[in-house]
PDB file of C-alpha atoms in Angstrom:
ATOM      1  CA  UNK A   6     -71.438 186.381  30.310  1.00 41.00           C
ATOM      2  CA  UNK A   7     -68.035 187.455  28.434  1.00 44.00           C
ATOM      3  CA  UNK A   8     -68.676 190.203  25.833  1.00 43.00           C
ATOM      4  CA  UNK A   9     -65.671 190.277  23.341  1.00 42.00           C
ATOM      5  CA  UNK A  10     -62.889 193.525  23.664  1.00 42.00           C
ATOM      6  CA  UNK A  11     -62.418 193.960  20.187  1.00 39.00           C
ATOM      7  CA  UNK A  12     -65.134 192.887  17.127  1.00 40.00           C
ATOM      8  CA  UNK A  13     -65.277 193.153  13.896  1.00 38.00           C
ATOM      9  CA  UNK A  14     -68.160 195.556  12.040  1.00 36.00           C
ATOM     10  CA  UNK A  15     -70.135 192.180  11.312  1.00 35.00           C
ATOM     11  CA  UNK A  16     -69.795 190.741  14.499  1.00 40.00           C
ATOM     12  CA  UNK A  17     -70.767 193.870  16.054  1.00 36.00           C
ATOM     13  CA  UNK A  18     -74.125 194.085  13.797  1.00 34.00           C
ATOM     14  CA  UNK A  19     -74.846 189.993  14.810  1.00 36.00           C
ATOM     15  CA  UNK A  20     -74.120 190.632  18.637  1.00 38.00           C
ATOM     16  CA  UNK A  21     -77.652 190.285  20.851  1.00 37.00           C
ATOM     17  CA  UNK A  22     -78.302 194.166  21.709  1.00 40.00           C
ATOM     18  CA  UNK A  23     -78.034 194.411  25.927  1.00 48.00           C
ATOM     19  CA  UNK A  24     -81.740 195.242  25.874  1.00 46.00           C
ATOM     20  CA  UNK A  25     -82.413 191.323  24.768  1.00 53.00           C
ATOM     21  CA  UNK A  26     -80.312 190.712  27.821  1.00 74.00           C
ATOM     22  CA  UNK A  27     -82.700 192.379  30.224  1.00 78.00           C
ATOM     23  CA  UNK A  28     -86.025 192.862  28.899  1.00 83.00           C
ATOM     24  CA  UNK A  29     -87.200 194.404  32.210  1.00 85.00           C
ATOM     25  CA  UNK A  30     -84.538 197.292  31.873  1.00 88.00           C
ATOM     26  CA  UNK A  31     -85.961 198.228  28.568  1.00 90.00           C
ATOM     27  CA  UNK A  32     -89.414 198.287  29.473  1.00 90.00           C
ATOM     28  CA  UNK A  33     -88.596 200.410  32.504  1.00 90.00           C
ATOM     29  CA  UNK A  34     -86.658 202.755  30.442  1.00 91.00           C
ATOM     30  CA  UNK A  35     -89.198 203.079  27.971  1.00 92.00           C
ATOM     31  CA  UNK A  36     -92.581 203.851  30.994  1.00 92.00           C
ATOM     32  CA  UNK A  37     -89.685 206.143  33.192  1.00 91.00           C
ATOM     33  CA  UNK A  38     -87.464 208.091  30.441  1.00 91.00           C
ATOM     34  CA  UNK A  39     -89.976 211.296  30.195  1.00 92.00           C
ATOM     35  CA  UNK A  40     -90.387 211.438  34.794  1.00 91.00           C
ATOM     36  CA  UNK A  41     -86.318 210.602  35.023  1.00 92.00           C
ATOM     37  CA  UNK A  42     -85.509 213.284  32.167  1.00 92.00           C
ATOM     38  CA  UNK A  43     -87.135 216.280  34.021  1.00 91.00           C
ATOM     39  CA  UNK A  44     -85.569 214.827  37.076  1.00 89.00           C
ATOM     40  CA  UNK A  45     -82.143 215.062  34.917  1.00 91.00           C
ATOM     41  CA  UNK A  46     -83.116 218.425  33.881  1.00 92.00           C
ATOM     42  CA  UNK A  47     -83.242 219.852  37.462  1.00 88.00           C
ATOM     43  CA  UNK A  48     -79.791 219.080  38.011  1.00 88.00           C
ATOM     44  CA  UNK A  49     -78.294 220.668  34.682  1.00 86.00           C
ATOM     45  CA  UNK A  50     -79.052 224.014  33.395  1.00 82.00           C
ATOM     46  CA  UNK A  51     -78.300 222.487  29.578  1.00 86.00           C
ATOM     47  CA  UNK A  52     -81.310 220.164  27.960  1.00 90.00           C
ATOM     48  CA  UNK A  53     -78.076 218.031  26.424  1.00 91.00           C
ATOM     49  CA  UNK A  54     -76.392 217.914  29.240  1.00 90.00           C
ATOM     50  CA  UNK A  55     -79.205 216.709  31.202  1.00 92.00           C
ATOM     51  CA  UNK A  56     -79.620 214.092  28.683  1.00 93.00           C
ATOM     52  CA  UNK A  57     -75.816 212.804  28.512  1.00 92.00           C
ATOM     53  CA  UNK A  58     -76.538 212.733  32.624  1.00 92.00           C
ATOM     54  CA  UNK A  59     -79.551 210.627  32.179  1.00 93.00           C
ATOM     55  CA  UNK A  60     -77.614 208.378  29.986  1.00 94.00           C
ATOM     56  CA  UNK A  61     -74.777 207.647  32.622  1.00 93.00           C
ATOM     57  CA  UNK A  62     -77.033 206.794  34.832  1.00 93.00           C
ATOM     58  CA  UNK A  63     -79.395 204.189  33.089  1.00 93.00           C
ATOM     59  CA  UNK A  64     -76.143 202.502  31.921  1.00 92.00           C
ATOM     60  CA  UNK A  65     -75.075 202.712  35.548  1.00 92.00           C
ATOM     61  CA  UNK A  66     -78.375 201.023  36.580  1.00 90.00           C
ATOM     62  CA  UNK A  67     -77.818 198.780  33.884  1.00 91.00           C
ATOM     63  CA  UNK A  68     -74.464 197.524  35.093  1.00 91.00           C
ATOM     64  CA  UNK A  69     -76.091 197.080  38.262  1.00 89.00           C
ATOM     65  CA  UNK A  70     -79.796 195.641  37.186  1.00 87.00           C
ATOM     66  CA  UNK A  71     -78.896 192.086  38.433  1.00 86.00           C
ATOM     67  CA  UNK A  72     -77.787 193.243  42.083  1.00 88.00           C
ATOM     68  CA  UNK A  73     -80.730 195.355  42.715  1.00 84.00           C
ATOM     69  CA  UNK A  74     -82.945 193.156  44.620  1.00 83.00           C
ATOM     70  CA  UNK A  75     -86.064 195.968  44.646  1.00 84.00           C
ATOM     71  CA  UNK A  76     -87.496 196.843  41.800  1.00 79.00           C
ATOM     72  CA  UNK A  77     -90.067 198.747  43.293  1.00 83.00           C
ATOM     73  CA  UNK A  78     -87.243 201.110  43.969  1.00 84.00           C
ATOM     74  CA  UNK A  79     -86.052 201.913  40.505  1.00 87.00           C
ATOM     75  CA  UNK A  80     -87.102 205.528  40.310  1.00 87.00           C
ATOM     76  CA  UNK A  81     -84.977 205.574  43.911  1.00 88.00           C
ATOM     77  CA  UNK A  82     -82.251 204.306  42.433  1.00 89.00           C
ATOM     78  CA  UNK A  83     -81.674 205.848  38.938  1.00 91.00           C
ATOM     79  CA  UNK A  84     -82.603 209.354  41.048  1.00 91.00           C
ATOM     80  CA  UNK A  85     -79.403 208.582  43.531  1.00 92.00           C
ATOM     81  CA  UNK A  86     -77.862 207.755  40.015  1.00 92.00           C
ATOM     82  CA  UNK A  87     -78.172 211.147  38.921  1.00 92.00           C
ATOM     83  CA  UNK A  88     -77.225 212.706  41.501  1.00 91.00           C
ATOM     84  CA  UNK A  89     -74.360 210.979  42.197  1.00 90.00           C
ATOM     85  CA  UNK A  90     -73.072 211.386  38.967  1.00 90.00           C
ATOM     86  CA  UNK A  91     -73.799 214.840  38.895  1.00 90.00           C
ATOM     87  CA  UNK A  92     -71.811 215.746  41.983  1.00 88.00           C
ATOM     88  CA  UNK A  93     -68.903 213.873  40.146  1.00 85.00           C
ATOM     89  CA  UNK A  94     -68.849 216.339  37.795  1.00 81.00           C
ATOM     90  CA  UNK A  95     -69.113 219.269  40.239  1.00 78.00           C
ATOM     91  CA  UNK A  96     -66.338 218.003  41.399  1.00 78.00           C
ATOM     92  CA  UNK A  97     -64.056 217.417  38.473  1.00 76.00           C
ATOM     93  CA  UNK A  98     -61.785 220.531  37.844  1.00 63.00           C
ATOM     94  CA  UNK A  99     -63.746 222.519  35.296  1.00 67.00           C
ATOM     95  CA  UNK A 100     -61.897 224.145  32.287  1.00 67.00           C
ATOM     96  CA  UNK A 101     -63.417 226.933  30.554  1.00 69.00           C
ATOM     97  CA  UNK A 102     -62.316 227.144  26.770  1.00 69.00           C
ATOM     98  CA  UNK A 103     -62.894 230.032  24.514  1.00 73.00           C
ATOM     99  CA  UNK A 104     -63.547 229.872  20.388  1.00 76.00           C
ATOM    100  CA  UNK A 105     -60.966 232.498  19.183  1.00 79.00           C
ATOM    101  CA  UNK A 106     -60.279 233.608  15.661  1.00 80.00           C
ATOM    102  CA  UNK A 107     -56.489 234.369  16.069  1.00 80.00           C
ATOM    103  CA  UNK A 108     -54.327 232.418  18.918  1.00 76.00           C
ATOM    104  CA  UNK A 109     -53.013 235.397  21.543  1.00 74.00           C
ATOM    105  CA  UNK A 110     -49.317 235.800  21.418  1.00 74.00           C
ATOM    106  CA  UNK A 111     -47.689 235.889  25.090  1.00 70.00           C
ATOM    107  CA  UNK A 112     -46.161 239.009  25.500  1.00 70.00           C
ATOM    108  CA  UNK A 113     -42.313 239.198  25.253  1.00 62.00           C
ATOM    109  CA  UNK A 114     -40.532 239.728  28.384  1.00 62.00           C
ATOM    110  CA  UNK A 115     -38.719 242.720  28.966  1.00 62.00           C
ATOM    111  CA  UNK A 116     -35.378 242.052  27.054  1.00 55.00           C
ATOM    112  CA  UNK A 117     -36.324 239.005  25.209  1.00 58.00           C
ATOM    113  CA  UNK A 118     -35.629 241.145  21.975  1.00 62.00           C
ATOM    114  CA  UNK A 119     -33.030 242.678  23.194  1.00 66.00           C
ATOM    115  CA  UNK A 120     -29.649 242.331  21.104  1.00 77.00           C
ATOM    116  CA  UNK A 121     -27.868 238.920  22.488  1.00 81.00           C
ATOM    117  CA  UNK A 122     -24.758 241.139  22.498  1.00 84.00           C
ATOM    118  CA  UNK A 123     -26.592 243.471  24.617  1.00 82.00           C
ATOM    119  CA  UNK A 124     -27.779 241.128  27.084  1.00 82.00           C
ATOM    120  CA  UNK A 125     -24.096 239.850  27.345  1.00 86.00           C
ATOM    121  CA  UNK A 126     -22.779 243.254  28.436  1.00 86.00           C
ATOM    122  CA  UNK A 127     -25.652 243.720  31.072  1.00 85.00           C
ATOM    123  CA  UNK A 128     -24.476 240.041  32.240  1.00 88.00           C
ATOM    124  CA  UNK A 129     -20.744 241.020  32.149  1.00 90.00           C
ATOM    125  CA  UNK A 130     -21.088 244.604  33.950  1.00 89.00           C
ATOM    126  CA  UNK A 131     -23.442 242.988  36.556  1.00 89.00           C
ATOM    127  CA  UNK A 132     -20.810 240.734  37.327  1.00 91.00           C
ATOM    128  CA  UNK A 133     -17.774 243.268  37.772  1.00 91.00           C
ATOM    129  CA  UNK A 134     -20.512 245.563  40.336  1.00 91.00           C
ATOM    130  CA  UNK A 135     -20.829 242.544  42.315  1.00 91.00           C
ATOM    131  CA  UNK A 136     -17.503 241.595  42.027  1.00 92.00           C
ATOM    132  CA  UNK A 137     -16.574 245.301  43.497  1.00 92.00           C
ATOM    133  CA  UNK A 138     -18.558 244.029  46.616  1.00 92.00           C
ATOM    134  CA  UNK A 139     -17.012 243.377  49.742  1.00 92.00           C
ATOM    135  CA  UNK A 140     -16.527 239.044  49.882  1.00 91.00           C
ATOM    136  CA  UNK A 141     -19.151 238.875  52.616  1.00 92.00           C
ATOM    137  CA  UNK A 142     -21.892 240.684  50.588  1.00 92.00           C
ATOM    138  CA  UNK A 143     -20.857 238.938  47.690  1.00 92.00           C
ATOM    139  CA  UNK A 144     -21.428 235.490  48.761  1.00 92.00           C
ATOM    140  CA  UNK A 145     -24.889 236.623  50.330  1.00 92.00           C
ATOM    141  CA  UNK A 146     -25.847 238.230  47.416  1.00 92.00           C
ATOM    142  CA  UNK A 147     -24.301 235.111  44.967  1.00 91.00           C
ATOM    143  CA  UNK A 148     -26.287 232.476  47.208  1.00 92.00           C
ATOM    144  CA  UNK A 149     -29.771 234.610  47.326  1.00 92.00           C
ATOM    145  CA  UNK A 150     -30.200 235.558  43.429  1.00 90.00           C
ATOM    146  CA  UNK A 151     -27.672 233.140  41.764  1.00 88.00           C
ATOM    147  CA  UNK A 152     -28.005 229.842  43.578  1.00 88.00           C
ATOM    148  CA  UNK A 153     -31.900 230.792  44.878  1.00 89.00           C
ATOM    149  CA  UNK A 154     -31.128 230.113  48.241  1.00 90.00           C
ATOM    150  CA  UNK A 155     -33.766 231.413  51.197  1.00 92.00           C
ATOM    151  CA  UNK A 156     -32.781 233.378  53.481  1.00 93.00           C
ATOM    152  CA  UNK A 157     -32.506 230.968  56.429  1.00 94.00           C
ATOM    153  CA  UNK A 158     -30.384 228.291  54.107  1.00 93.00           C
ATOM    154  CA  UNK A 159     -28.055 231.454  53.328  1.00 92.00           C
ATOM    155  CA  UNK A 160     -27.614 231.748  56.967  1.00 93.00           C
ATOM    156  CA  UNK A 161     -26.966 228.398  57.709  1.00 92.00           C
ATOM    157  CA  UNK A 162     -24.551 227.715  54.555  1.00 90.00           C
ATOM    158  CA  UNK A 163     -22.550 231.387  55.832  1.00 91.00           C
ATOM    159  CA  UNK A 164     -23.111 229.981  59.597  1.00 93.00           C
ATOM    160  CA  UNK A 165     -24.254 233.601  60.313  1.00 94.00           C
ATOM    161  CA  UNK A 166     -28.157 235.071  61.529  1.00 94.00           C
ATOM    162  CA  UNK A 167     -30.793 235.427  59.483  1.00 94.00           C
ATOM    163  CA  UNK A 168     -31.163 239.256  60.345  1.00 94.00           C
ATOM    164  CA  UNK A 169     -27.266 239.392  59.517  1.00 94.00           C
ATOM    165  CA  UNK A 170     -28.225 238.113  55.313  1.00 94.00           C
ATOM    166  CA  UNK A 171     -30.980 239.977  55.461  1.00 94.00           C
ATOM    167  CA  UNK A 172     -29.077 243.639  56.532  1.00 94.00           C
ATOM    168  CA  UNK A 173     -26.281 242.661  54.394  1.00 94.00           C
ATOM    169  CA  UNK A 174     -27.842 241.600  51.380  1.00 94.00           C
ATOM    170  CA  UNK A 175     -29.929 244.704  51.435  1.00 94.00           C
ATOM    171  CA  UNK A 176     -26.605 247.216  51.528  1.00 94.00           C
ATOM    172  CA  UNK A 177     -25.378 245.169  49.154  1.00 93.00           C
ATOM    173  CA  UNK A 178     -28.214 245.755  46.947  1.00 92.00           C
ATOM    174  CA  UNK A 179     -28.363 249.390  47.343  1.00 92.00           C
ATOM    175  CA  UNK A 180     -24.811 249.436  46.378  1.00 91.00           C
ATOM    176  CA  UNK A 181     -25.046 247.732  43.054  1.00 90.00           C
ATOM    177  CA  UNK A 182     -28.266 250.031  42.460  1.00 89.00           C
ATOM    178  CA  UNK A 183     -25.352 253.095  42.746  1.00 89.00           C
ATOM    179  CA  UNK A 184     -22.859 251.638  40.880  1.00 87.00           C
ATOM    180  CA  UNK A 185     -22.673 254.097  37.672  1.00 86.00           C
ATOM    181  CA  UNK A 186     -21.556 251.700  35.133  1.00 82.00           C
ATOM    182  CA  UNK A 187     -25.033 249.511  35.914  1.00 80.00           C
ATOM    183  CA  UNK A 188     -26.554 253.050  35.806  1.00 72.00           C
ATOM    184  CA  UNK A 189     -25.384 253.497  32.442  1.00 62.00           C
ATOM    185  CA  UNK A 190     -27.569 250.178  30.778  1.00 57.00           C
ATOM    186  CA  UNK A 191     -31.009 251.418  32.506  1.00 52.00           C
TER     187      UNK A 191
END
């Protein structure tokens, strides 16, 4: 049987329901709905939700109807159904939303406001303190904070120990944190 991907409103309103298909299914539905609702409800804490779980499951029966050989086994079935299904969702990643009158602003970051002329002169006098560095600490501290290198790949690109950046880059730092023209723009 080939059902159509796309039909018109008046082909969809002359199409042969799915229940015509299998008269069985809807008779089954109709004598096990109220049993495999509470079933549905044991699973969910939400009457709808329950329902909308009930509903993926008869139309996963349905999909299946002609394979399953026992109908005797229905209730079985539909049950493993529901529970499958529900463990699907238990699974999914679950993303809580919240109603809100007025969207939340992010909070600026500390010198996002800040003059653009200002934040050029904090850039340009934290360049001349590290430039007052001695070459070795420079080029630790350059490849660290700059160029966001680890530790180790500092070491290896300076061929030097790990302990060696690490010692260095920490002198280094407490120089700059002396240096009075940085103390000035705290």
């Amino acid at each position: 049987m080939t059902t159509p991907v796309c039909t018109s409103a008046s082909d969809a309103a002359t199409r042969s329901l799915p229940s015509a298909t299998y008269p069985s299914f809807t008779s089954y539905v109709r004598a096990r709905q109220p049993v495999l609702l509470r079933t549905a409800r044991s699973l969910t804490a939400n009457p709808s939700d329950a329902e909308d779980l009930l509903q993926t499951a008869l139309t996963k029966t349905y999909v299946a109807w002609e394979r399953i050989e026992d109908h005797r086994a229905l209730d079985g079935y539909v049950r493993r159904a529901l529970l499958n299904t529900r463990t699907s969702q238990w699974r999914k990643r679950k993303v809580d939303e919240f109603a809100c009158d007025e969207l939340p602003e992010p909070e600026p970051v500390s010198g996002q406001d800040a003059d653009p002329a200002e934040q050029q002169a904090l850039r340009d006098a934290m360049w001349r303190a590290i430039m007052r560095l001695p070459a070795r600490q420079r080029a630790m501290v350059v490849l660290r904070y700059y160029e966001d290198l680890s530790e180790v790949q500092t070491a290896e690109v300076l061929q030097v120990s790990v302990g060696t950046v690490k010692s260095a880059v920490s002198r280094a730092l407490g120089k700059l944190r002396e240096d009075p023209e940085l103390g000035l723009v705290r």
